[in-house]
XYZ file of N, CA, C and O in Angstrom:
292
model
N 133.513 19.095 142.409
C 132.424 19.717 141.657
C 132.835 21.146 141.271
O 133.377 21.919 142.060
N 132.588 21.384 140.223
C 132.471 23.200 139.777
C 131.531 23.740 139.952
O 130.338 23.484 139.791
N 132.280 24.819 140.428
C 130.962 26.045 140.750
C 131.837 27.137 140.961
O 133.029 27.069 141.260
N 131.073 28.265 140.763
C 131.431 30.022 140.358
C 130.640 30.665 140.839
O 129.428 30.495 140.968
N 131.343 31.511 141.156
C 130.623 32.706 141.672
C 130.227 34.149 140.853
O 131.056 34.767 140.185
N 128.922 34.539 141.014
C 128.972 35.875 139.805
C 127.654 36.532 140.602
O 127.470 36.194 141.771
N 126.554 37.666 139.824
C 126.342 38.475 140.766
C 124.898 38.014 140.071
O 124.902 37.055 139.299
N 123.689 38.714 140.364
C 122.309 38.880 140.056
C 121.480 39.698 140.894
O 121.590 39.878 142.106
N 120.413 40.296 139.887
C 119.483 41.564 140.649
C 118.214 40.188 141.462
O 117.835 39.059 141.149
N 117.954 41.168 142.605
C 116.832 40.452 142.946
C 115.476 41.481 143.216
O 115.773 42.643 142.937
N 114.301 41.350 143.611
C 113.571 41.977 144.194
C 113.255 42.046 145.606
O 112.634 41.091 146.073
N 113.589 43.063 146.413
C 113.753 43.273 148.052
C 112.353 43.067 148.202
O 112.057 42.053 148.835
N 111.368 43.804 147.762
C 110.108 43.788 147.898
C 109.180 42.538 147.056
O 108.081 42.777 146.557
N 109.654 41.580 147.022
C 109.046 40.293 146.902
C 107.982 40.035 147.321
O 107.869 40.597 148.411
N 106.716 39.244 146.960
C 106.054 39.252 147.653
C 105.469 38.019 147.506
O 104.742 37.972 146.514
N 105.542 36.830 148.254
C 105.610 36.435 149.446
C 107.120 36.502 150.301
O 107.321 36.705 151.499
N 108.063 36.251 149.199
C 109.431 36.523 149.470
C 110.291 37.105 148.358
O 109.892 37.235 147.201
N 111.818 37.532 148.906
C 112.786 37.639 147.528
C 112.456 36.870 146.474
O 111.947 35.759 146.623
N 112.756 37.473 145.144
C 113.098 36.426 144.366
C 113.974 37.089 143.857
O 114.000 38.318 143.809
N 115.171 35.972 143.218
C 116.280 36.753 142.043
C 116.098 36.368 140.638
O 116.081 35.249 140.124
N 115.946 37.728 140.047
C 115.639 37.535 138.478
C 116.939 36.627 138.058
O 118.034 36.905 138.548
N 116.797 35.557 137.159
C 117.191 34.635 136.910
C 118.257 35.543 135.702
O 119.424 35.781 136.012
N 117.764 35.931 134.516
C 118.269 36.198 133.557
C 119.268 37.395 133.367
O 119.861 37.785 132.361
N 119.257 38.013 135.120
C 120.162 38.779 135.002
C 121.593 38.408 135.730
O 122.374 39.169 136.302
N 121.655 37.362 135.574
C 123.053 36.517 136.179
C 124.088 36.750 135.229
O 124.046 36.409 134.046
N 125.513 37.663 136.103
C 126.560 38.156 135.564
C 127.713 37.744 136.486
O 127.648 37.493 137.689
N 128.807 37.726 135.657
C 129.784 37.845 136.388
C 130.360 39.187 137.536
O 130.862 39.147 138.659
N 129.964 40.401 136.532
C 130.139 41.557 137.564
C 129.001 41.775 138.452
O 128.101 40.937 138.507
N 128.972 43.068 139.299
C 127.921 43.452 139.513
C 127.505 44.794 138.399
O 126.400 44.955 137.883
N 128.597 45.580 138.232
C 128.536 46.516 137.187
C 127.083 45.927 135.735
O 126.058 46.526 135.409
N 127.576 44.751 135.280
C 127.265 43.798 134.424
C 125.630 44.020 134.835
O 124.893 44.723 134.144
N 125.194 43.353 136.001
C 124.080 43.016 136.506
C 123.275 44.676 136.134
O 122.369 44.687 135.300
N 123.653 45.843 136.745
C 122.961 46.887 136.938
C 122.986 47.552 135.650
O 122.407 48.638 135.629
N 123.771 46.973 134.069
C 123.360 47.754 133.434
C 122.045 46.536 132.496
O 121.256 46.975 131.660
N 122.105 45.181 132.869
C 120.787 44.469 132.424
C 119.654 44.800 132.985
O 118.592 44.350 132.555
N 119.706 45.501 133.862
C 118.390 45.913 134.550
C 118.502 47.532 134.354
O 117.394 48.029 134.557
N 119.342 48.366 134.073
C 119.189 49.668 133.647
C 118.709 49.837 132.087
O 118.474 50.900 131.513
N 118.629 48.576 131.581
C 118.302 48.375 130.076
C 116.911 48.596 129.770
O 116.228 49.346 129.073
N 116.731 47.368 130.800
C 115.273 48.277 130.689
C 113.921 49.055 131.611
O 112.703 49.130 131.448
N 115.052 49.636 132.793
C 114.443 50.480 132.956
C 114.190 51.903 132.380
O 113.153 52.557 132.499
N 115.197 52.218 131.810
C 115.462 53.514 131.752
C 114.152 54.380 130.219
O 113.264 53.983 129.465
N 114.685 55.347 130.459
C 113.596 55.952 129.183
C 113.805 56.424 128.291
O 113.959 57.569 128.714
N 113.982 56.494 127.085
C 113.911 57.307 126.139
C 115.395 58.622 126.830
O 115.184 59.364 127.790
N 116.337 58.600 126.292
C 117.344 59.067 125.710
C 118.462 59.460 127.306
O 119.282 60.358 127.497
N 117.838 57.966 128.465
C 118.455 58.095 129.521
C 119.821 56.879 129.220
O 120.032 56.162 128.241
N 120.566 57.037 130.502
C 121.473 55.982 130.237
C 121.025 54.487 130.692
O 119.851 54.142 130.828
N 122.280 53.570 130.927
C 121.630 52.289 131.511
C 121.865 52.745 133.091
O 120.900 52.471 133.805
N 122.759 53.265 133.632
C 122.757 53.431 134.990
C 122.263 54.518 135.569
O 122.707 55.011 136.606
N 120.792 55.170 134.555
C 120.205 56.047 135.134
C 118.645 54.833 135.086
O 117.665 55.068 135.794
N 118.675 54.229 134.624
C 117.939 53.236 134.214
C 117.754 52.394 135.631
O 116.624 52.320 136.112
N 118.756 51.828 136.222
C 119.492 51.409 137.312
C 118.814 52.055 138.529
O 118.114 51.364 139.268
N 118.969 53.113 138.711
C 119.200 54.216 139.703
C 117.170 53.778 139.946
O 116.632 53.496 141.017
N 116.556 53.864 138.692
C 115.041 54.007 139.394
C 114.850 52.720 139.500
O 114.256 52.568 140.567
N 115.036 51.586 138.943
C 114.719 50.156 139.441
C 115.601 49.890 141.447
O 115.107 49.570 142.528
N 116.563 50.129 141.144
C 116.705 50.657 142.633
C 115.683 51.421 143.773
O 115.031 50.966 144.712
N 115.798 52.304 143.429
C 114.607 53.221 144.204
C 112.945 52.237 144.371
O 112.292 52.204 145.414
N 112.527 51.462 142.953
C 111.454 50.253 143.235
C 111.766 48.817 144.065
O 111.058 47.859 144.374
N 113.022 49.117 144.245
C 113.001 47.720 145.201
C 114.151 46.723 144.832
O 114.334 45.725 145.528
N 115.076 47.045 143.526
C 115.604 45.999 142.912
C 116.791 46.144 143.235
O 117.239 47.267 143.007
N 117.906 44.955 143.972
C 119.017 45.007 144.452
C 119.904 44.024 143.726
O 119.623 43.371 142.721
N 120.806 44.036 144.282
C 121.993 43.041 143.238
C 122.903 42.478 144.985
O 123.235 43.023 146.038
N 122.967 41.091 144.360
C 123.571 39.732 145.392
C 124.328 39.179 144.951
O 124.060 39.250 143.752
N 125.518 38.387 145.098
C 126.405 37.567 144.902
C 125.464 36.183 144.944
O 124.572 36.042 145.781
N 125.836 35.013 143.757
C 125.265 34.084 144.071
C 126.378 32.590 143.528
O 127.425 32.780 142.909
N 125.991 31.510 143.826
C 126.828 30.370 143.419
C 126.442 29.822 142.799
O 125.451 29.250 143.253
N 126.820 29.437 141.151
C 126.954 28.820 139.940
C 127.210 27.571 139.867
O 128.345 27.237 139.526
N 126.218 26.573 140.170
C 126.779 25.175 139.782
C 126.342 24.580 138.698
O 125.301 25.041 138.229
N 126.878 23.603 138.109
C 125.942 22.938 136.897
C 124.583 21.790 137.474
O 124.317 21.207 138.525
N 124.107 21.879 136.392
C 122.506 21.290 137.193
C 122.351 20.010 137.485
O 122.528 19.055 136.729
N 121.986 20.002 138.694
C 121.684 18.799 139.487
C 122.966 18.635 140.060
O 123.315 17.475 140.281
N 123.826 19.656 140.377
C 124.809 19.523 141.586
C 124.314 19.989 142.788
O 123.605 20.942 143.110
N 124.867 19.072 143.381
C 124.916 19.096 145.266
C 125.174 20.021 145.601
O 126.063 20.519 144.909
N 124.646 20.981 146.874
C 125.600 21.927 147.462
C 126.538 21.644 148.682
O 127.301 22.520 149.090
C-alpha cells in the first residue's frame, strides 16, 4: 500500500478534542504555518507573523500519514 508522510495544523484547544484542519495538509511544516499565517495575519503583516498569533490561540502543526482512501492502516 502507499502512503506518505507530510505535516498539518491542528487545534490544541479543541473542544471536545483535537482536531486537525484538514485543508492545511503539506508536505513541509514551513508549508503548513504559512497556510495558516495566511489567514491569520493583518493588513500589511507577514504570513509568519500571521503564524506567530494563531499559535499563541492554540494552533499547532503535527506530522501525519497519507494514504489513499479506504486504505487499511
Amino acid at each position: 500500500m502507499m502512503e506518505d508522510h507530510g505535516w498539518a495544523a491542528y487545534w490544541s484547544n479543541g473542544k471536545p478534542r483535537l482536531f486537525i484542519l484538514v485543508h492545511t495538509a503539506s508536505s513541509t511544516r514551513k508549508e503548513v504555518c504559512i497556510k495558516v499565517g495566511a489567514v491569520w495575519k493583518h493588513a500589511g503583516e507577514t504570513d509568519m507573523q500571521g503564524w506567530r498569533r494563531a499559535y499563541r490561540e492554540g494552533c499547532r502543526t503535527t506530522r501525519i500519514v497519507v494514504r489513499p482512501f479506504g486504505g487499511t492502516p
